[in-house]
């Protein structure tokens, strides 16, 4: 036993003026992360915490399940500790009943995907296939294969990637139709695997690039040696070209960004089933490997149970499933090792090392991937619902789900409704992890810890696990619950945790990890441990023909557990205790004649009809200071197929009610319960209780069968808070003694007016490092529990300070837990406040009344507007019925999808986040089934995608489309969403952000005096100041009226740690939302005043111009997509040219139309037409007059100067465009003819001469006079010129600069040109690199939802 650690804790509460609004919760994490990462860490990392240093307080575990003092390991006990089974008595059960090892049981694993090639997951203990199906329920691996092609005579087809593919001649395809699609392979891989591949691919790329650099440097060196003096212009250009090559290669080495290769997919029907194959050449080192024809064709895994790998480099297993008549190929990979690990704990089978077997090695599995690879393994509504559909379709017995998150409402939501149907109607047993958000109370996650029909599992660690799996030098003397395992009760009083099981294991992982197994711990591991234990029970029940019901199995589990911990309150941590398979089996054997019933509990406070709860949770001070009466309604619930006459009518139970705390909780003694249920009252009187946590139960025993134990339990949790009466408010906890795993819970009534807490931790009495969780939780109506958490490590006795927000007037729990291998004393204070101020766009300031309620306070307001929120309505909506293959619910209803399309544009690059108030931030407690969005540019490149937790995305300037995808089976719900408003929230640059000003008088913003900076508030005294709206000239450019500027405001400073000079209120522990509605733009009263000139043209002349312009508009609107349209356009253009032969705008429109044509047969003739049209434009312009105008600086104040400038600028642009298009056409003609184009007249004039006039060069020099030929607008002509001269390095350099300068969504023609230059120069590695990027920048289509 380690020496106890003594901690002195002092909590001081800080107050700031309170305002109308709900609290803003921004919880700190144990490891600071971005907002989006919080969700990922909770559902993934925290649900499979891989740390081996976590610990919990010591608790007796009972019997011999790992609770051995002075624990010592040998080889066999060490191996057994890596896959714990003794803790839940699974080893004893299988030893006694070897045939009941899970055989005949099918388990659905709802997780990140299971690798069918993983060690131990190929066969069962009796030689049957282990995994019967592998499904990607999220759609993240879906490939659009709706494009159908036919092979040519040589057996080649063209994939959607543009690659030529050779099909295997032995493949049967009676129709001759091949469905093709493609996918960026990194979209299928985990970030870990992608990082490994990137490193290996970068290494190979660097080698090739270094070779190219060496060759380029050699050429430059040889040039310098050969030409010691470079005076000639061409020689200088040649040297610049060689230098550009070197510079370009070095620059590319620094900017290298591997987006991964593209794989082609081909789907066909072989006359019996759909089959698919992949071309993975781009992943292979050797050019002859990975070809399509070499891939072993696969069909849906369910049919043949075969899988493939992409390449030896990645070693990643893939499964192919085909849907929708060959139009969708699902490439199934796992989104993390988590799912395979979970599956291995449940049922891995190792014939050579049985100690490493999973809990139920005879059980079979289906893998339902709910972790979306597009979202870093986040679960989605689509994935969850499809997984339930698959579990029912496969007639599974069990579901394990090691995923979850905090929820707003317990036991509520679309997914919960469907789970209830699956459990109650189809009799599946659903087991899920309770969460890894402990040690504070009310931290259980959804759905495992908050859903009545799901068995939520906490995480337990035994001395054997600590010594073996965790490799601790000294194991704890007794088993205990892990510190981070989430605790109950739920916010509506339910226990939260049902049972506990071993929460860590060394289990199989996917082959791409390049290892057989890995150690992970978390409730993600305890859930499959429990699931495996239940599989053993079901195996026995099926073999002995006992009826299987989730209700009876749950009763057996909960009533045969070994208690973990010695106090009643420990049930909030471990549920009913550590499950015991053998005892549950004995219980079930005696229970088989008893009707399968679950008891639904609904509790209301007497005299009230709402809200209803599943337990009694007295947390706030008011409820803890008086006696309260509660009405309990108990309703027996049978399975949906129960017989009215044979089961419901005869049901009658005489029940004896017991209270575990007679002095506090009083209930009737007896109850006669029938099928229609019964009400009774409970009185709870906590007035005599001491401050702190108290837990009681009212439980029911069957008078005729008391051996069954409790039929139902009513949990009563009381957290009586300590009042803070001192002023200034200060709470001190002295002399708290800690040993490894110990948890101290302090409950404090946060004073009204307090908004944050400042905490100081002082430690003493230890010599080695100590580590602590410090958590704070408050519960507020219709909010997720307000949680702050931190980890503090003390290397020596010292003190640390923290500050965090609290909500005044509510009970705060402060939980301090020492890890089992470290010890710390801590001193914490917490305080929260939130407020929203809305500025309405007028000049009037908003008054703020500030009051210090507790102690002297420094009032120092700071406010900033740093985001703009712009509303959008959809421009299009499409409602469709989804395929029955994946989206028909167990009830038979068909799922519908609504696709909403939004358009927006940015003139500059922006950092944005979509915001959907109705749907965001809720998965499990949301009545809508699913939501998913994609943001793409005009090239169909996807820049961002997400679901309920939108992420910030950086977008370059340009036009964008946001598509929002919603799913439900109720068409009326979706119809109501067709005009759903979304907001695009754009982050303002620092220079655009607006610091708001404060004044002591309401006229201050207009007059400019009476500014307010700071003051000291005296308790009880009020002080007012005014928040001024932003000045209109400070508003960001381009912000439309009706948009909302949003930001934050704070009113004070903490006494330590934060010093931002009042510029950033968001850095304070408590800040509030502030917003400003952008008003209409002021009317420009000066507009039009400066123009005193009048039109000098006659009415007839004006009419003639209007007619001319109307004719040109008609010409522009003629569609040339048909022969008739082209004929009409040609006739009208000839007619108008004869009528207005020198009118430049007409000639420019004709040139523009010719350029846009793309359905011509004679290319040379077409480009010659463009040259002719360009010449007509050029000849229509008086270039001398134009040159004279731009050579003289005109007076902008001169009458008509602005109009003249506009006309001349337009004329110059028309001239430049004509010269530019002429140059491009001449280059194309040269390419087609294979020789330079010369003017026929000039050629005759120089006949017999050694030189021929170069029409392209002459045109280029003329263009050079008017515009910068290296700009993104005209630079292509410069690149072509350099290429003609053989200066490919210079051409590439200019082209690269053009691409970077352009900034808007990339132009495909630039990149096509770049690839052709790289091919010509011979840099194959760069050609391959750029071609891979083409699939990113210019995908053939948008991805599927």
PDB file of N, CA and C in Angstrom, residues 105-109 113-136 300-307 317 319 321 332 334 339-349 360-369 394 396 508-511:
ATOM      1  N   UNK A 105     -24.398 -19.082 -32.106  1.00  0.00           N
ATOM      2  CA  UNK A 105     -24.742 -17.685 -31.797  1.00  0.00           C
ATOM      3  C   UNK A 105     -24.122 -16.772 -32.848  1.00  0.00           C
ATOM      4  N   UNK A 106     -24.908 -15.808 -33.335  1.00  0.00           N
ATOM      5  CA  UNK A 106     -24.440 -14.843 -34.332  1.00  0.00           C
ATOM      6  C   UNK A 106     -24.452 -13.453 -33.710  1.00  0.00           C
ATOM      7  N   UNK A 107     -23.298 -12.801 -33.740  1.00  0.00           N
ATOM      8  CA  UNK A 107     -23.131 -11.493 -33.107  1.00  0.00           C
ATOM      9  C   UNK A 107     -22.868 -10.445 -34.176  1.00  0.00           C
ATOM     10  N   UNK A 108     -23.599  -9.348 -34.119  1.00  0.00           N
ATOM     11  CA  UNK A 108     -23.341  -8.202 -35.000  1.00  0.00           C
ATOM     12  C   UNK A 108     -22.426  -7.237 -34.270  1.00  0.00           C
ATOM     13  N   UNK A 109     -21.317  -6.879 -34.916  1.00  0.00           N
ATOM     14  CA  UNK A 109     -20.367  -5.931 -34.336  1.00  0.00           C
ATOM     15  C   UNK A 109     -20.578  -4.578 -34.999  1.00  0.00           C
ATOM     16  N   UNK A 113     -15.491  -1.471 -38.298  1.00  0.00           N
ATOM     17  CA  UNK A 113     -15.215  -2.480 -39.316  1.00  0.00           C
ATOM     18  C   UNK A 113     -14.294  -3.559 -38.782  1.00  0.00           C
ATOM     19  N   UNK A 114     -14.508  -4.781 -39.238  1.00  0.00           N
ATOM     20  CA  UNK A 114     -13.713  -5.927 -38.795  1.00  0.00           C
ATOM     21  C   UNK A 114     -12.937  -6.485 -39.981  1.00  0.00           C
ATOM     22  N   UNK A 115     -11.644  -6.739 -39.776  1.00  0.00           N
ATOM     23  CA  UNK A 115     -10.795  -7.293 -40.828  1.00  0.00           C
ATOM     24  C   UNK A 115     -10.966  -8.809 -40.847  1.00  0.00           C
ATOM     25  N   UNK A 116     -11.544  -9.372 -41.923  1.00  0.00           N
ATOM     26  CA  UNK A 116     -11.731 -10.833 -41.965  1.00  0.00           C
ATOM     27  C   UNK A 116     -10.434 -11.614 -42.089  1.00  0.00           C
ATOM     28  N   UNK A 117      -9.322 -10.900 -42.372  1.00  0.00           N
ATOM     29  CA  UNK A 117      -8.029 -11.583 -42.468  1.00  0.00           C
ATOM     30  C   UNK A 117      -7.255 -11.546 -41.161  1.00  0.00           C
ATOM     31  N   UNK A 118      -7.808 -10.913 -40.140  1.00  0.00           N
ATOM     32  CA  UNK A 118      -7.093 -10.766 -38.874  1.00  0.00           C
ATOM     33  C   UNK A 118      -6.905 -12.116 -38.192  1.00  0.00           C
ATOM     34  N   UNK A 119      -5.847 -12.206 -37.423  1.00  0.00           N
ATOM     35  CA  UNK A 119      -5.516 -13.430 -36.703  1.00  0.00           C
ATOM     36  C   UNK A 119      -6.640 -13.766 -35.723  1.00  0.00           C
ATOM     37  N   UNK A 120      -7.115 -14.999 -35.785  1.00  0.00           N
ATOM     38  CA  UNK A 120      -8.144 -15.448 -34.857  1.00  0.00           C
ATOM     39  C   UNK A 120      -9.559 -15.201 -35.324  1.00  0.00           C
ATOM     40  N   UNK A 121      -9.741 -14.578 -36.494  1.00  0.00           N
ATOM     41  CA  UNK A 121     -11.089 -14.244 -36.948  1.00  0.00           C
ATOM     42  C   UNK A 121     -11.444 -14.928 -38.276  1.00  0.00           C
ATOM     43  N   UNK A 122     -10.829 -16.083 -38.510  1.00  0.00           N
ATOM     44  CA  UNK A 122     -11.104 -16.797 -39.767  1.00  0.00           C
ATOM     45  C   UNK A 122     -12.104 -17.933 -39.574  1.00  0.00           C
ATOM     46  N   UNK A 123     -11.952 -18.707 -38.500  1.00  0.00           N
ATOM     47  CA  UNK A 123     -12.857 -19.832 -38.258  1.00  0.00           C
ATOM     48  C   UNK A 123     -13.256 -19.851 -36.791  1.00  0.00           C
ATOM     49  N   UNK A 124     -14.324 -20.578 -36.506  1.00  0.00           N
ATOM     50  CA  UNK A 124     -14.771 -20.759 -35.126  1.00  0.00           C
ATOM     51  C   UNK A 124     -14.090 -21.982 -34.528  1.00  0.00           C
ATOM     52  N   UNK A 125     -14.363 -22.220 -33.270  1.00  0.00           N
ATOM     53  CA  UNK A 125     -13.761 -23.369 -32.590  1.00  0.00           C
ATOM     54  C   UNK A 125     -14.226 -24.697 -33.167  1.00  0.00           C
ATOM     55  N   UNK A 126     -15.390 -24.689 -33.844  1.00  0.00           N
ATOM     56  CA  UNK A 126     -15.860 -25.937 -34.458  1.00  0.00           C
ATOM     57  C   UNK A 126     -15.693 -25.911 -35.978  1.00  0.00           C
ATOM     58  N   UNK A 127     -14.792 -25.054 -36.479  1.00  0.00           N
ATOM     59  CA  UNK A 127     -14.397 -25.088 -37.879  1.00  0.00           C
ATOM     60  C   UNK A 127     -15.306 -24.353 -38.839  1.00  0.00           C
ATOM     61  N   UNK A 128     -16.293 -23.624 -38.369  1.00  0.00           N
ATOM     62  CA  UNK A 128     -17.179 -22.870 -39.252  1.00  0.00           C
ATOM     63  C   UNK A 128     -16.563 -21.507 -39.579  1.00  0.00           C
ATOM     64  N   UNK A 129     -17.019 -20.886 -40.671  1.00  0.00           N
ATOM     65  CA  UNK A 129     -16.508 -19.531 -40.977  1.00  0.00           C
ATOM     66  C   UNK A 129     -16.828 -18.577 -39.829  1.00  0.00           C
ATOM     67  N   UNK A 130     -15.851 -17.805 -39.429  1.00  0.00           N
ATOM     68  CA  UNK A 130     -16.042 -16.898 -38.293  1.00  0.00           C
ATOM     69  C   UNK A 130     -16.925 -15.709 -38.668  1.00  0.00           C
ATOM     70  N   UNK A 131     -16.613 -15.067 -39.805  1.00  0.00           N
ATOM     71  CA  UNK A 131     -17.319 -13.842 -40.188  1.00  0.00           C
ATOM     72  C   UNK A 131     -18.215 -14.148 -41.382  1.00  0.00           C
ATOM     73  N   UNK A 132     -19.518 -13.962 -41.206  1.00  0.00           N
ATOM     74  CA  UNK A 132     -20.481 -14.315 -42.247  1.00  0.00           C
ATOM     75  C   UNK A 132     -20.782 -13.167 -43.193  1.00  0.00           C
ATOM     76  N   UNK A 133     -20.531 -11.961 -42.771  1.00  0.00           N
ATOM     77  CA  UNK A 133     -20.735 -10.814 -43.673  1.00  0.00           C
ATOM     78  C   UNK A 133     -19.930  -9.637 -43.163  1.00  0.00           C
ATOM     79  N   UNK A 134     -19.513  -8.818 -44.114  1.00  0.00           N
ATOM     80  CA  UNK A 134     -18.748  -7.594 -43.810  1.00  0.00           C
ATOM     81  C   UNK A 134     -19.405  -6.466 -44.599  1.00  0.00           C
ATOM     82  N   UNK A 135     -19.964  -5.489 -43.896  1.00  0.00           N
ATOM     83  CA  UNK A 135     -20.788  -4.458 -44.533  1.00  0.00           C
ATOM     84  C   UNK A 135     -20.297  -3.083 -44.122  1.00  0.00           C
ATOM     85  N   UNK A 136     -20.199  -2.177 -45.101  1.00  0.00           N
ATOM     86  CA  UNK A 136     -19.964  -0.764 -44.798  1.00  0.00           C
ATOM     87  C   UNK A 136     -21.327  -0.086 -44.767  1.00  0.00           C
ATOM     88  N   UNK A 300     -20.316 -10.207 -53.495  1.00  0.00           N
ATOM     89  CA  UNK A 300     -20.690  -9.806 -52.141  1.00  0.00           C
ATOM     90  C   UNK A 300     -20.178 -10.823 -51.120  1.00  0.00           C
ATOM     91  N   UNK A 301     -19.560 -10.323 -50.066  1.00  0.00           N
ATOM     92  CA  UNK A 301     -18.903 -11.188 -49.077  1.00  0.00           C
ATOM     93  C   UNK A 301     -19.861 -12.242 -48.536  1.00  0.00           C
ATOM     94  N   UNK A 302     -21.109 -11.876 -48.393  1.00  0.00           N
ATOM     95  CA  UNK A 302     -22.100 -12.777 -47.817  1.00  0.00           C
ATOM     96  C   UNK A 302     -22.242 -14.061 -48.632  1.00  0.00           C
ATOM     97  N   UNK A 303     -21.975 -13.973 -49.953  1.00  0.00           N
ATOM     98  CA  UNK A 303     -22.190 -15.120 -50.837  1.00  0.00           C
ATOM     99  C   UNK A 303     -21.024 -16.096 -50.820  1.00  0.00           C
ATOM    100  N   UNK A 304     -19.796 -15.568 -50.877  1.00  0.00           N
ATOM    101  CA  UNK A 304     -18.637 -16.463 -51.001  1.00  0.00           C
ATOM    102  C   UNK A 304     -17.610 -16.292 -49.894  1.00  0.00           C
ATOM    103  N   UNK A 305     -17.752 -15.229 -49.076  1.00  0.00           N
ATOM    104  CA  UNK A 305     -16.853 -14.963 -47.944  1.00  0.00           C
ATOM    105  C   UNK A 305     -15.393 -14.899 -48.384  1.00  0.00           C
ATOM    106  N   UNK A 306     -15.158 -14.122 -49.460  1.00  0.00           N
ATOM    107  CA  UNK A 306     -13.799 -13.900 -49.942  1.00  0.00           C
ATOM    108  C   UNK A 306     -13.458 -12.421 -49.853  1.00  0.00           C
ATOM    109  N   UNK A 307     -12.177 -12.135 -49.695  1.00  0.00           N
ATOM    110  CA  UNK A 307     -11.702 -10.758 -49.598  1.00  0.00           C
ATOM    111  C   UNK A 307     -10.388 -10.636 -50.354  1.00  0.00           C
ATOM    112  N   UNK A 317      -6.782  -5.211 -46.005  1.00  0.00           N
ATOM    113  CA  UNK A 317      -7.831  -6.096 -46.500  1.00  0.00           C
ATOM    114  C   UNK A 317      -9.009  -5.279 -47.015  1.00  0.00           C
ATOM    115  N   UNK A 319     -13.093  -5.756 -48.769  1.00  0.00           N
ATOM    116  CA  UNK A 319     -14.238  -6.566 -49.168  1.00  0.00           C
ATOM    117  C   UNK A 319     -15.034  -5.751 -50.176  1.00  0.00           C
ATOM    118  N   UNK A 321     -18.744  -5.281 -52.034  1.00  0.00           N
ATOM    119  CA  UNK A 321     -20.175  -5.579 -52.093  1.00  0.00           C
ATOM    120  C   UNK A 321     -20.809  -4.724 -53.186  1.00  0.00           C
ATOM    121  N   UNK A 332     -15.191  -2.079 -48.855  1.00  0.00           N
ATOM    122  CA  UNK A 332     -15.259  -2.078 -47.390  1.00  0.00           C
ATOM    123  C   UNK A 332     -13.858  -2.240 -46.809  1.00  0.00           C
ATOM    124  N   UNK A 334     -11.717  -1.092 -42.912  1.00  0.00           N
ATOM    125  CA  UNK A 334     -12.008  -0.597 -41.571  1.00  0.00           C
ATOM    126  C   UNK A 334     -11.522   0.838 -41.431  1.00  0.00           C
ATOM    127  N   UNK A 339     -12.603  -1.837 -34.342  1.00  0.00           N
ATOM    128  CA  UNK A 339     -13.632  -2.840 -34.583  1.00  0.00           C
ATOM    129  C   UNK A 339     -13.097  -4.255 -34.585  1.00  0.00           C
ATOM    130  N   UNK A 340     -11.944  -4.467 -35.205  1.00  0.00           N
ATOM    131  CA  UNK A 340     -11.331  -5.799 -35.218  1.00  0.00           C
ATOM    132  C   UNK A 340     -10.959  -6.225 -33.806  1.00  0.00           C
ATOM    133  N   UNK A 341     -10.432  -5.292 -33.035  1.00  0.00           N
ATOM    134  CA  UNK A 341     -10.068  -5.563 -31.635  1.00  0.00           C
ATOM    135  C   UNK A 341     -11.294  -5.987 -30.831  1.00  0.00           C
ATOM    136  N   UNK A 342     -12.386  -5.248 -31.006  1.00  0.00           N
ATOM    137  CA  UNK A 342     -13.641  -5.557 -30.307  1.00  0.00           C
ATOM    138  C   UNK A 342     -14.146  -6.941 -30.710  1.00  0.00           C
ATOM    139  N   UNK A 343     -14.106  -7.237 -32.015  1.00  0.00           N
ATOM    140  CA  UNK A 343     -14.556  -8.550 -32.497  1.00  0.00           C
ATOM    141  C   UNK A 343     -13.703  -9.667 -31.901  1.00  0.00           C
ATOM    142  N   UNK A 344     -12.396  -9.403 -31.794  1.00  0.00           N
ATOM    143  CA  UNK A 344     -11.501 -10.407 -31.234  1.00  0.00           C
ATOM    144  C   UNK A 344     -11.796 -10.699 -29.776  1.00  0.00           C
ATOM    145  N   UNK A 345     -12.110  -9.681 -29.003  1.00  0.00           N
ATOM    146  CA  UNK A 345     -12.465  -9.901 -27.598  1.00  0.00           C
ATOM    147  C   UNK A 345     -13.724 -10.751 -27.523  1.00  0.00           C
ATOM    148  N   UNK A 346     -14.669 -10.470 -28.392  1.00  0.00           N
ATOM    149  CA  UNK A 346     -15.930 -11.209 -28.370  1.00  0.00           C
ATOM    150  C   UNK A 346     -15.731 -12.680 -28.688  1.00  0.00           C
ATOM    151  N   UNK A 347     -14.964 -12.967 -29.769  1.00  0.00           N
ATOM    152  CA  UNK A 347     -15.010 -14.363 -30.213  1.00  0.00           C
ATOM    153  C   UNK A 347     -13.787 -14.859 -30.981  1.00  0.00           C
ATOM    154  N   UNK A 348     -12.623 -14.256 -30.810  1.00  0.00           N
ATOM    155  CA  UNK A 348     -11.444 -14.756 -31.531  1.00  0.00           C
ATOM    156  C   UNK A 348     -11.168 -16.217 -31.159  1.00  0.00           C
ATOM    157  N   UNK A 349     -10.668 -16.963 -32.143  1.00  0.00           N
ATOM    158  CA  UNK A 349     -10.319 -18.364 -31.895  1.00  0.00           C
ATOM    159  C   UNK A 349      -8.896 -18.620 -32.384  1.00  0.00           C
ATOM    160  N   UNK A 360     -15.982 -15.914 -26.448  1.00  0.00           N
ATOM    161  CA  UNK A 360     -16.856 -16.932 -27.047  1.00  0.00           C
ATOM    162  C   UNK A 360     -16.282 -17.371 -28.389  1.00  0.00           C
ATOM    163  N   UNK A 361     -15.255 -18.214 -28.400  1.00  0.00           N
ATOM    164  CA  UNK A 361     -14.566 -18.559 -29.655  1.00  0.00           C
ATOM    165  C   UNK A 361     -15.433 -19.320 -30.651  1.00  0.00           C
ATOM    166  N   UNK A 362     -16.557 -19.869 -30.210  1.00  0.00           N
ATOM    167  CA  UNK A 362     -17.425 -20.593 -31.123  1.00  0.00           C
ATOM    168  C   UNK A 362     -18.446 -19.721 -31.822  1.00  0.00           C
ATOM    169  N   UNK A 363     -18.590 -18.473 -31.396  1.00  0.00           N
ATOM    170  CA  UNK A 363     -19.607 -17.590 -31.974  1.00  0.00           C
ATOM    171  C   UNK A 363     -19.178 -17.109 -33.358  1.00  0.00           C
ATOM    172  N   UNK A 364     -20.178 -16.832 -34.194  1.00  0.00           N
ATOM    173  CA  UNK A 364     -19.939 -16.243 -35.509  1.00  0.00           C
ATOM    174  C   UNK A 364     -20.311 -14.766 -35.480  1.00  0.00           C
ATOM    175  N   UNK A 365     -19.797 -14.035 -36.489  1.00  0.00           N
ATOM    176  CA  UNK A 365     -19.932 -12.580 -36.480  1.00  0.00           C
ATOM    177  C   UNK A 365     -20.436 -12.068 -37.817  1.00  0.00           C
ATOM    178  N   UNK A 366     -21.073 -10.905 -37.777  1.00  0.00           N
ATOM    179  CA  UNK A 366     -21.156 -10.046 -38.962  1.00  0.00           C
ATOM    180  C   UNK A 366     -20.580  -8.695 -38.566  1.00  0.00           C
ATOM    181  N   UNK A 367     -19.870  -8.083 -39.490  1.00  0.00           N
ATOM    182  CA  UNK A 367     -19.257  -6.783 -39.237  1.00  0.00           C
ATOM    183  C   UNK A 367     -20.105  -5.692 -39.878  1.00  0.00           C
ATOM    184  N   UNK A 368     -20.628  -4.801 -39.061  1.00  0.00           N
ATOM    185  CA  UNK A 368     -21.412  -3.660 -39.534  1.00  0.00           C
ATOM    186  C   UNK A 368     -20.621  -2.393 -39.239  1.00  0.00           C
ATOM    187  N   UNK A 369     -19.997  -1.861 -40.260  1.00  0.00           N
ATOM    188  CA  UNK A 369     -19.163  -0.671 -40.087  1.00  0.00           C
ATOM    189  C   UNK A 369     -20.052   0.567 -39.941  1.00  0.00           C
ATOM    190  N   UNK A 394     -29.889 -10.564 -40.950  1.00  0.00           N
ATOM    191  CA  UNK A 394     -29.056 -11.750 -40.755  1.00  0.00           C
ATOM    192  C   UNK A 394     -29.539 -12.616 -39.586  1.00  0.00           C
ATOM    193  N   UNK A 396     -29.462 -11.990 -36.372  1.00  0.00           N
ATOM    194  CA  UNK A 396     -28.442 -12.018 -35.315  1.00  0.00           C
ATOM    195  C   UNK A 396     -29.100 -12.226 -33.952  1.00  0.00           C
ATOM    196  N   UNK A 508      -6.838  -9.196 -31.407  1.00  0.00           N
ATOM    197  CA  UNK A 508      -6.432  -9.052 -32.811  1.00  0.00           C
ATOM    198  C   UNK A 508      -6.690  -7.656 -33.358  1.00  0.00           C
ATOM    199  N   UNK A 509      -5.858  -7.264 -34.315  1.00  0.00           N
ATOM    200  CA  UNK A 509      -6.012  -5.994 -35.025  1.00  0.00           C
ATOM    201  C   UNK A 509      -5.827  -6.246 -36.518  1.00  0.00           C
ATOM    202  N   UNK A 510      -6.221  -5.309 -37.370  1.00  0.00           N
ATOM    203  CA  UNK A 510      -6.143  -5.527 -38.823  1.00  0.00           C
ATOM    204  C   UNK A 510      -4.716  -5.758 -39.311  1.00  0.00           C
ATOM    205  N   UNK A 511      -4.626  -6.431 -40.454  1.00  0.00           N
ATOM    206  CA  UNK A 511      -3.308  -6.763 -41.006  1.00  0.00           C
ATOM    207  C   UNK A 511      -2.508  -5.518 -41.371  1.00  0.00           C
TER     208      UNK A 511
END
